[in-house]
PDB file of C-alpha atoms in Angstrom:
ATOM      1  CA  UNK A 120     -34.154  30.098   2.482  1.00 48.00           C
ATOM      2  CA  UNK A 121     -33.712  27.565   0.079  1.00 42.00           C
ATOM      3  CA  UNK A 122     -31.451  30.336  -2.383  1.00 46.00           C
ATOM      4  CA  UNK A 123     -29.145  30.575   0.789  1.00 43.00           C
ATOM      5  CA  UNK A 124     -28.645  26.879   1.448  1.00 41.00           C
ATOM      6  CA  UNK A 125     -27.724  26.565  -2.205  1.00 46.00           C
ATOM      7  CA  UNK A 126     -25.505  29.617  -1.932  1.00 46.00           C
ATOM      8  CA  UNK A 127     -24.001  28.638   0.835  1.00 49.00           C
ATOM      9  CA  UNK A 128     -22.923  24.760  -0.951  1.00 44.00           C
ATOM     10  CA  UNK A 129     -21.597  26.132  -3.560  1.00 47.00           C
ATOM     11  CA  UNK A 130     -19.325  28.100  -1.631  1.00 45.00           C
ATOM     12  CA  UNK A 131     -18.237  24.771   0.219  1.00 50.00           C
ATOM     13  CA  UNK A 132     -17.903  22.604  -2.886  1.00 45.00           C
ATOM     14  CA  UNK A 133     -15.573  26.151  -4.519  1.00 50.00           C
ATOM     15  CA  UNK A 134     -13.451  26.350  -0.784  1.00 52.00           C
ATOM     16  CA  UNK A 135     -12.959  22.593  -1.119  1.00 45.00           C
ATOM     17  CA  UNK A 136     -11.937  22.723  -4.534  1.00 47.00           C
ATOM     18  CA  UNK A 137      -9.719  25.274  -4.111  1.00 45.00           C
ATOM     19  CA  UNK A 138      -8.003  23.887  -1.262  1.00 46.00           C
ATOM     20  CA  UNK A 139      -7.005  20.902  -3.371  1.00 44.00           C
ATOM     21  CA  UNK A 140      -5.857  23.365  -6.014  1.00 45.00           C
ATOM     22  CA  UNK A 141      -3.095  24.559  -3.634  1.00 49.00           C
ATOM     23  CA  UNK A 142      -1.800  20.857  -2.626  1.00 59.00           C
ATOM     24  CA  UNK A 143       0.426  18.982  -5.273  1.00 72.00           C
ATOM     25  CA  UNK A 144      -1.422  17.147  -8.029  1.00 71.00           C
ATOM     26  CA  UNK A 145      -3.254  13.909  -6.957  1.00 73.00           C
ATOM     27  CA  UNK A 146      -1.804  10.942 -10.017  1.00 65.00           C
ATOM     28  CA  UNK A 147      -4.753   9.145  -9.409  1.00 60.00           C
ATOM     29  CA  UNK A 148      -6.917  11.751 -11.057  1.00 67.00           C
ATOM     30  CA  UNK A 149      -4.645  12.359 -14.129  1.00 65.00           C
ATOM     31  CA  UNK A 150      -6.301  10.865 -17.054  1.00 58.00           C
ATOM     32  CA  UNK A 151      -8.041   8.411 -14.853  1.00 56.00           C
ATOM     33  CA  UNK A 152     -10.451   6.421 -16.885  1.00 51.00           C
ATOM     34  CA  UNK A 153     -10.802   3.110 -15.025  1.00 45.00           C
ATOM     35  CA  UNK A 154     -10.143   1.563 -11.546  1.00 45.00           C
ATOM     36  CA  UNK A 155      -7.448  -0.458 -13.072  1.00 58.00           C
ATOM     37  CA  UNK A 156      -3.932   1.268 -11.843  1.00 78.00           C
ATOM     38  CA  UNK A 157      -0.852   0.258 -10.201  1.00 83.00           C
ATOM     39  CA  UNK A 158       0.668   3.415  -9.519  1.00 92.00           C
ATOM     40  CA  UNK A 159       4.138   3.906  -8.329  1.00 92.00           C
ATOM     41  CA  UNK A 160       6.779   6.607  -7.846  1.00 94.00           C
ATOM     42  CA  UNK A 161      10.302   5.837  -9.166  1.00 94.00           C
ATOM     43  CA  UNK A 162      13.603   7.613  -9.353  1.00 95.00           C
ATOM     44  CA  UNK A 163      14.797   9.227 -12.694  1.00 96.00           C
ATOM     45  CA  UNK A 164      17.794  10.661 -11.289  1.00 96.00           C
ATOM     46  CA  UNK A 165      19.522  11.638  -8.347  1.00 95.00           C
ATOM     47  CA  UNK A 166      21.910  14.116  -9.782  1.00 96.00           C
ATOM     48  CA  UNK A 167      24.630  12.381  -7.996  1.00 95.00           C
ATOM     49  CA  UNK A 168      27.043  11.571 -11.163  1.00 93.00           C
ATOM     50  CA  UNK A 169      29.222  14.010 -12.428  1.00 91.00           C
ATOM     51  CA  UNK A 170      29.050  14.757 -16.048  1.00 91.00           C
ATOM     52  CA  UNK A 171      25.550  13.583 -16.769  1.00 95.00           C
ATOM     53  CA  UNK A 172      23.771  17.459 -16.963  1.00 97.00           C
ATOM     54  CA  UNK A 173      25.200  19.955 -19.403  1.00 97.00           C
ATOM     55  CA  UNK A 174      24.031  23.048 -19.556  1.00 98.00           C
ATOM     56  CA  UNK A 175      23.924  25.807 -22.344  1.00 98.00           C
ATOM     57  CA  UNK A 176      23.047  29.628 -22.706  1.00 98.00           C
ATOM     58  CA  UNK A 177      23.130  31.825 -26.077  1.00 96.00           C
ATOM     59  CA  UNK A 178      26.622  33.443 -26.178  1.00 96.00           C
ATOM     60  CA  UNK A 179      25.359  36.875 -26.739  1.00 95.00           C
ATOM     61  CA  UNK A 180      23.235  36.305 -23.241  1.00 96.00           C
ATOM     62  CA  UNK A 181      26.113  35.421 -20.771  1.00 97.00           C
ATOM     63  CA  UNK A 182      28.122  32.173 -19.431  1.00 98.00           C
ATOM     64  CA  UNK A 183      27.033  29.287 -17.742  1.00 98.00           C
ATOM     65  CA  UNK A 184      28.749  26.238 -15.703  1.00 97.00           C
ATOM     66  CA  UNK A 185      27.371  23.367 -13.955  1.00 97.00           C
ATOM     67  CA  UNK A 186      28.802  21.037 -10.825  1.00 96.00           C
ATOM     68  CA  UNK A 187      27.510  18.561  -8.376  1.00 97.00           C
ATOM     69  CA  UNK A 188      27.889  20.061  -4.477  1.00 95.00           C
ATOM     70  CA  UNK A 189      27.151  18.396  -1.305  1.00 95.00           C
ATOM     71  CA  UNK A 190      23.637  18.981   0.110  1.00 93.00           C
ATOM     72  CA  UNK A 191      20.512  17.622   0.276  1.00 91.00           C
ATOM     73  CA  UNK A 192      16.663  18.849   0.494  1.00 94.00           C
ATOM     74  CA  UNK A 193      15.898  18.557   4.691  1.00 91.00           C
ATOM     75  CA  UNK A 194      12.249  18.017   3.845  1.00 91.00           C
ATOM     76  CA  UNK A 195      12.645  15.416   1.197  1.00 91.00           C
ATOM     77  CA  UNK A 196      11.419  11.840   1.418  1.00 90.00           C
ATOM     78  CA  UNK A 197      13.146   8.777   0.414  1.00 89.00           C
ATOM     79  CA  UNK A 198      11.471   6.215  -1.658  1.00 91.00           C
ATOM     80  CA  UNK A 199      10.853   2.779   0.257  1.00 87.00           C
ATOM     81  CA  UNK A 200      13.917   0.953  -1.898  1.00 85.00           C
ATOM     82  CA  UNK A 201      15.773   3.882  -1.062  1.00 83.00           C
ATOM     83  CA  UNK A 202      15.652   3.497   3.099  1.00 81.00           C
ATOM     84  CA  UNK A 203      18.648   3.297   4.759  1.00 77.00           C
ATOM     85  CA  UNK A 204      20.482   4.170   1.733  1.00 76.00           C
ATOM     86  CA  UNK A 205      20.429   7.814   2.573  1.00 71.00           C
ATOM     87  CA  UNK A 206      24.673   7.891   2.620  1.00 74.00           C
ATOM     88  CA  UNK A 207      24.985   6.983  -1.258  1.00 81.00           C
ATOM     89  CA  UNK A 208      22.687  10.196  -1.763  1.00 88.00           C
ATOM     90  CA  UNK A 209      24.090  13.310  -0.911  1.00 92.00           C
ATOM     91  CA  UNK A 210      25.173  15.666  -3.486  1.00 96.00           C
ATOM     92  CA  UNK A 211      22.780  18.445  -5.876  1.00 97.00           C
ATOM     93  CA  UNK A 212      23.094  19.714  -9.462  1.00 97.00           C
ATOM     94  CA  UNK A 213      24.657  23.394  -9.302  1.00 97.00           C
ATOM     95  CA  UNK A 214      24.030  25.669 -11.837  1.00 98.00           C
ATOM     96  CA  UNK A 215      25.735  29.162 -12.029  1.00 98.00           C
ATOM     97  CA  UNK A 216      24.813  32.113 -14.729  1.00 98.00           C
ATOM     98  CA  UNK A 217      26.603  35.309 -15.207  1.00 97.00           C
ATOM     99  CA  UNK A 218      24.602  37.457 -17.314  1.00 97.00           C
ATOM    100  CA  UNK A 219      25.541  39.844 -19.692  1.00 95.00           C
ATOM    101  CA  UNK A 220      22.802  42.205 -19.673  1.00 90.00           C
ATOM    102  CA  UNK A 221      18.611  42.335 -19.043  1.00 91.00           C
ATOM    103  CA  UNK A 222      16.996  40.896 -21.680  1.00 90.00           C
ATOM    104  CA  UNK A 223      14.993  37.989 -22.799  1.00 91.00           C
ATOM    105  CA  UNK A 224      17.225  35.046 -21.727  1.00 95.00           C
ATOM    106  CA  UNK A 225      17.079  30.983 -21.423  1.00 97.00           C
ATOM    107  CA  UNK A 226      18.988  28.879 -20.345  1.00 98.00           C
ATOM    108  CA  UNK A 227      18.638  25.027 -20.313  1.00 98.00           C
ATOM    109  CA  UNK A 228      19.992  21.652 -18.348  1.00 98.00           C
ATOM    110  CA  UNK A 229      20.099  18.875 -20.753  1.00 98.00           C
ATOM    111  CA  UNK A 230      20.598  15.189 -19.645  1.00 97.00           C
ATOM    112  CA  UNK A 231      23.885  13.533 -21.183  1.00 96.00           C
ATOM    113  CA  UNK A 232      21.862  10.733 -22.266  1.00 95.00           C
ATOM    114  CA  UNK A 233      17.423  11.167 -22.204  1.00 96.00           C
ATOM    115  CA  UNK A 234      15.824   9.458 -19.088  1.00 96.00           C
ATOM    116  CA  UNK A 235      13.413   6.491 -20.756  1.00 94.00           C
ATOM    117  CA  UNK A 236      10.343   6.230 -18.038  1.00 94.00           C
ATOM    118  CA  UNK A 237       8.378   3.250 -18.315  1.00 89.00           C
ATOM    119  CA  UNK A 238       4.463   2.819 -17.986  1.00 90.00           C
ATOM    120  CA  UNK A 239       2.048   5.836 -18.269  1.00 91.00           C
ATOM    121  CA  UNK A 240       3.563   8.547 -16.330  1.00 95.00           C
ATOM    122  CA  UNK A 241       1.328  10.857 -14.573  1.00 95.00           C
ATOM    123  CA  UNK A 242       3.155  12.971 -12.948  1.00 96.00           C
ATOM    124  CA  UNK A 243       7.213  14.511 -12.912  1.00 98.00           C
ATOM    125  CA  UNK A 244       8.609  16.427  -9.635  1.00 98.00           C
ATOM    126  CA  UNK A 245      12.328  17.590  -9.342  1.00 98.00           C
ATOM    127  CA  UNK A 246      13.249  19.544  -6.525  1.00 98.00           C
ATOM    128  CA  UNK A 247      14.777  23.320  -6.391  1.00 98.00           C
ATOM    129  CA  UNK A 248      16.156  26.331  -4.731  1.00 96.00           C
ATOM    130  CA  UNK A 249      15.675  29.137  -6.744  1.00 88.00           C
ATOM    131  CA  UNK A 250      17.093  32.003  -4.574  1.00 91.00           C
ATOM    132  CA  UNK A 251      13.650  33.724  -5.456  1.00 94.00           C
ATOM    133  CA  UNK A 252      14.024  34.801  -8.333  1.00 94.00           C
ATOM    134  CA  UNK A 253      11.014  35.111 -10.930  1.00 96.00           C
ATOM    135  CA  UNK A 254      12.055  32.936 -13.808  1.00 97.00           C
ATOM    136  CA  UNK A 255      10.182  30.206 -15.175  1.00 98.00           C
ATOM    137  CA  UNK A 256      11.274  26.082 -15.364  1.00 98.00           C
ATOM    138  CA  UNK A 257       9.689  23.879 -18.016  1.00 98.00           C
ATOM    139  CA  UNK A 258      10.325  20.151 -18.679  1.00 98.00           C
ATOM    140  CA  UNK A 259      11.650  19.141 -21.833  1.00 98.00           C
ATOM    141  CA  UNK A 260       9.991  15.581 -22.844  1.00 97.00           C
ATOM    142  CA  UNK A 261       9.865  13.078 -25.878  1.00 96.00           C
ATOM    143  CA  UNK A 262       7.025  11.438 -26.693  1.00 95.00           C
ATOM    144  CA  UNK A 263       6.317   7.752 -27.863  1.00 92.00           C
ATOM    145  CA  UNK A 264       6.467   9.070 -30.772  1.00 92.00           C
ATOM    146  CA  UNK A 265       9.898  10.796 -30.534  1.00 92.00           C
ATOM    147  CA  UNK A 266       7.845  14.538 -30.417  1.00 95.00           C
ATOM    148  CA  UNK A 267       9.183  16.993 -28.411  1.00 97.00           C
ATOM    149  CA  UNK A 268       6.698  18.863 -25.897  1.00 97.00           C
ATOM    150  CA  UNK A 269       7.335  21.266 -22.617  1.00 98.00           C
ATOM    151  CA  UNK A 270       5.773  21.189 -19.328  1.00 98.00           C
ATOM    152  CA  UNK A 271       5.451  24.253 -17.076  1.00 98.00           C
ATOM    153  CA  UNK A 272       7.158  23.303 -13.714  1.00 98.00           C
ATOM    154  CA  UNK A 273       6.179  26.980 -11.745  1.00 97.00           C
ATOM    155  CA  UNK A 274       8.295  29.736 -11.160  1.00 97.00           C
ATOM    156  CA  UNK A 275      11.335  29.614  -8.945  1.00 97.00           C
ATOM    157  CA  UNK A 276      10.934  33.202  -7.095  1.00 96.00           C
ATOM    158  CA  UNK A 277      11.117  31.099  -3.556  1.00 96.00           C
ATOM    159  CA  UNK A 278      13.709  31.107  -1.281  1.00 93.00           C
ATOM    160  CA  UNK A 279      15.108  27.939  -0.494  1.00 95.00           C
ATOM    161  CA  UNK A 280      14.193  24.355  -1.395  1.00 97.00           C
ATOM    162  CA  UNK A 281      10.828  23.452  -3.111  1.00 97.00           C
ATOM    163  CA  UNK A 282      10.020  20.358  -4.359  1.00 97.00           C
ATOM    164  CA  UNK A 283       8.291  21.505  -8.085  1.00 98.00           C
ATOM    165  CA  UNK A 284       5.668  18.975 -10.063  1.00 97.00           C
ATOM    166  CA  UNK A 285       4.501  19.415 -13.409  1.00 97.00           C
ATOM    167  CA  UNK A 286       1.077  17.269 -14.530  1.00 96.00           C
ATOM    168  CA  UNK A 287       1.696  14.989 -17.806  1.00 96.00           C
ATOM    169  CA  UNK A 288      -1.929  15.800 -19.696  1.00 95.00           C
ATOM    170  CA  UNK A 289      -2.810  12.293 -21.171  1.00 92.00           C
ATOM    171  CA  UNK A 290      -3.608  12.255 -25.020  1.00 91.00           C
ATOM    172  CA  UNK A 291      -6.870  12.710 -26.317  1.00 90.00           C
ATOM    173  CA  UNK A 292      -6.666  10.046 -28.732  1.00 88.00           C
ATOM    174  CA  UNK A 293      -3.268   8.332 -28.816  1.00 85.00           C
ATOM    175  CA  UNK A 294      -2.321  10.158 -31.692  1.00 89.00           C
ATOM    176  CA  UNK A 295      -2.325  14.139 -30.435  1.00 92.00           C
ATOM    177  CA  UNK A 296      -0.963  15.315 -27.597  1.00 94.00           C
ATOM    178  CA  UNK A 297       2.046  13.600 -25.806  1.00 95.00           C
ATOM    179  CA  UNK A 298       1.024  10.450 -26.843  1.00 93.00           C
ATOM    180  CA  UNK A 299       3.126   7.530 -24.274  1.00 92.00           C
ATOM    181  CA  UNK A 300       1.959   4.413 -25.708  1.00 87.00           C
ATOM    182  CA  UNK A 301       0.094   2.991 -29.028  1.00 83.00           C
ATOM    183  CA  UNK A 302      -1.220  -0.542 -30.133  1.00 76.00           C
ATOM    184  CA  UNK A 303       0.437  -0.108 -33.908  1.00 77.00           C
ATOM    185  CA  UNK A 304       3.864   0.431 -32.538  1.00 73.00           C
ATOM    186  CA  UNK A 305       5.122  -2.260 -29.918  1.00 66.00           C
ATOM    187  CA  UNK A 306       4.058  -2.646 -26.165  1.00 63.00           C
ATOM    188  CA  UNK A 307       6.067  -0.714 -24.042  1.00 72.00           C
ATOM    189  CA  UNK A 308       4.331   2.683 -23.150  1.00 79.00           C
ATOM    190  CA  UNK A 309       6.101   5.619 -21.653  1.00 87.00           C
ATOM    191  CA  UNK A 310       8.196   8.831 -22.877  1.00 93.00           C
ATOM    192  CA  UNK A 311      11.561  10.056 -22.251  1.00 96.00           C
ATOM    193  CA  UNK A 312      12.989  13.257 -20.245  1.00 97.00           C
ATOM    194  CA  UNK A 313      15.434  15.199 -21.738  1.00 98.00           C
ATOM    195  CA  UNK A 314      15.794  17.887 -19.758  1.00 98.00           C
ATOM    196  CA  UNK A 315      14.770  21.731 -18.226  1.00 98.00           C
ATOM    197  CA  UNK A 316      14.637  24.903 -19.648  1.00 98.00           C
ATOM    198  CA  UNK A 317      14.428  28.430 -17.437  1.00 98.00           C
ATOM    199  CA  UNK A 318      12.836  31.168 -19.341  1.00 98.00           C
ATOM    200  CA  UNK A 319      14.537  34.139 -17.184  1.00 97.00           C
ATOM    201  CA  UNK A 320      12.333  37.052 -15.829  1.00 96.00           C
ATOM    202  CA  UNK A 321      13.970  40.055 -17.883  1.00 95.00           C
ATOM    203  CA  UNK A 322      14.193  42.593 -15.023  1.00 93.00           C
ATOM    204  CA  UNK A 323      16.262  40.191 -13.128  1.00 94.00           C
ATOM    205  CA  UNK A 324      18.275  38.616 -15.789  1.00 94.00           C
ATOM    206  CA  UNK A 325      21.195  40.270 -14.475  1.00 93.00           C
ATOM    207  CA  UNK A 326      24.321  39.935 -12.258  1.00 95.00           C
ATOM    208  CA  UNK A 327      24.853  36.391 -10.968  1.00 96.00           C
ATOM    209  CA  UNK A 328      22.216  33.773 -10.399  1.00 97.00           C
ATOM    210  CA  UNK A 329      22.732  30.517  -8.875  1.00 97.00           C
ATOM    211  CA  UNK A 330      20.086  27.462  -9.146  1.00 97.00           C
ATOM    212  CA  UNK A 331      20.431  23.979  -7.603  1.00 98.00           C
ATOM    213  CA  UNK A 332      18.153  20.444  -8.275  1.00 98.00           C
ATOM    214  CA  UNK A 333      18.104  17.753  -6.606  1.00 97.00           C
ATOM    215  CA  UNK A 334      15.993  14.282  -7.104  1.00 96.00           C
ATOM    216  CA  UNK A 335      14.050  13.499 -10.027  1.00 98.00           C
ATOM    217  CA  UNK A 336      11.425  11.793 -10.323  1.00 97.00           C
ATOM    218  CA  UNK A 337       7.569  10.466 -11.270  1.00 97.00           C
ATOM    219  CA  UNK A 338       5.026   9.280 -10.517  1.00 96.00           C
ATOM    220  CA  UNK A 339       4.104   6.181 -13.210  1.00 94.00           C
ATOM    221  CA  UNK A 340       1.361   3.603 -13.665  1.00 91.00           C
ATOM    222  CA  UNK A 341       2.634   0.012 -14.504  1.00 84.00           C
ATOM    223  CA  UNK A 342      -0.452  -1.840 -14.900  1.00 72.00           C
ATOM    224  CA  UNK A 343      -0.737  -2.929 -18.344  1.00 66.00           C
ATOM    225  CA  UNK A 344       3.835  -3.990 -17.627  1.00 62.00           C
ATOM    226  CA  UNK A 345       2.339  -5.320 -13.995  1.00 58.00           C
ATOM    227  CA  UNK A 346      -0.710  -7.421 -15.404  1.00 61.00           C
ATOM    228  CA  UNK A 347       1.101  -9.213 -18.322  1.00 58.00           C
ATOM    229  CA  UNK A 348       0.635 -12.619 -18.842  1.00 59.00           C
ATOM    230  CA  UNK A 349       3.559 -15.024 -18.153  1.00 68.00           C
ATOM    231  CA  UNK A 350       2.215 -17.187 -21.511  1.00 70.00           C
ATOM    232  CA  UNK A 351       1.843 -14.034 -23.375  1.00 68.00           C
ATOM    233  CA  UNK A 352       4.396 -12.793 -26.090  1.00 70.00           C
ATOM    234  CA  UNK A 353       6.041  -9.544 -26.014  1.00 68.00           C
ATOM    235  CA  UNK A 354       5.825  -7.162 -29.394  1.00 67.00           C
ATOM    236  CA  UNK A 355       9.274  -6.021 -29.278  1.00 66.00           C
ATOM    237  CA  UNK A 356      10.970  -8.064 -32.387  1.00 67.00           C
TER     238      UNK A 356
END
């Protein structure tokens, strides 16, 4: 009796478990050490200036262009500063590829100029419509340290809009890992986005595929910037 009612908990505790694995990552949990955060989602971009995304594939793979279209994800939420602000947000990133031939392809979207995010990010969601197609989107990221690193974002074989997030895994140390802040080298913590990268699926690399974004942005904790004292000096001379 006593093997079932063990049995039968850890078959609860796995169900539970894996129900949270299908929901989006909880920020609180990432890298959570203490009871001391101040979390807070902020926009990176709204992909609503032309000129600031360029985009770039390998000659040899195909062509590539990139515009901003009018549209807007039906399901997406608008951050409290945003409210009632909806009319100076209304246009998406458009990306069109014409491939050559199947084969290994990439393609990426660069940022004109990196996005700087302040505080200890925990988490970075953009959203997409893929036209469900298998290929892969990673994040492009600098470190404090002005490293480079990738995050998987998921696969875009979905059909419609989906609103993607990618986990930032905190360092192990400060010094390995995307490291986003360090007591040697000033006081501002954070890391900078530079960008996405699709890995293409190489059985549908082919013919025309189209691939639209929309809202970026992160989730970030702001204590340490949040908790500094008024009488205390800043390490940024």
């Amino acid at each position: 009796m006593k093997k079932l009612v063990a049995l039968g908990l850890i078959f609860a505790v796995a169900g539970v478990l894996f129900a949270q694995s299908l929901t989006d990552p909880n920020p609180e949990t990432v890298g959570a050490d203490s009871a001391m955060l101040s979390l807070r989602e902020v926009s990176v971009d709204k992909f609503e200036r032309e000129g600031s995304w360029y985009v770039h594939i390998s000659p040899d793979d195909g062509t590539i262009a990139a515009r901003l279209f009018e549209g807007s994800p039906s399901m997406k939420e608008p951050l409290k500063e945003d409210e009632g602000k909806e009319d100076e947000d209304t246009l998406v990133l458009g990306v069109r590829v014409d491939f050559f031939r199947r084969g290994l392809d990439s393609f990426t979207i660069m940022a004109g100029r990196p996005y700087p995010i302040e505080g200890t990010v925990k988490t970075v969601s953009v959203w997409a419509c893929g036209r469900n197609q298998n290929h892969d989107m990673y994040l492009l990221l600098q470190d404090y340290f002005g490293r480079n690193y990738e995050l998987y974002m998921g696969s875009l074989g979905f059909s419609g809009w989906k609103k993607l997030t990618c986990v930032v895994p905190p360092s192990p140390d400060g010094e390995h890992g995307i490291v986003q802040s360090s007591v040697y080298y000033g006081d501002k913590p954070g890391f900078k986005i530079l960008g996405f990268r699709v890995d293409c699926n190489p059985m549908q690399a082919r013919g025309t595929y189209y691939l639209y974004l929309d809202d970026l942005r992160a989730v970030t904790d702001l204590y340490d910037m949040e908790n500094h004292d008024e009488d205390d000096m800043s390490d940024n001379w």
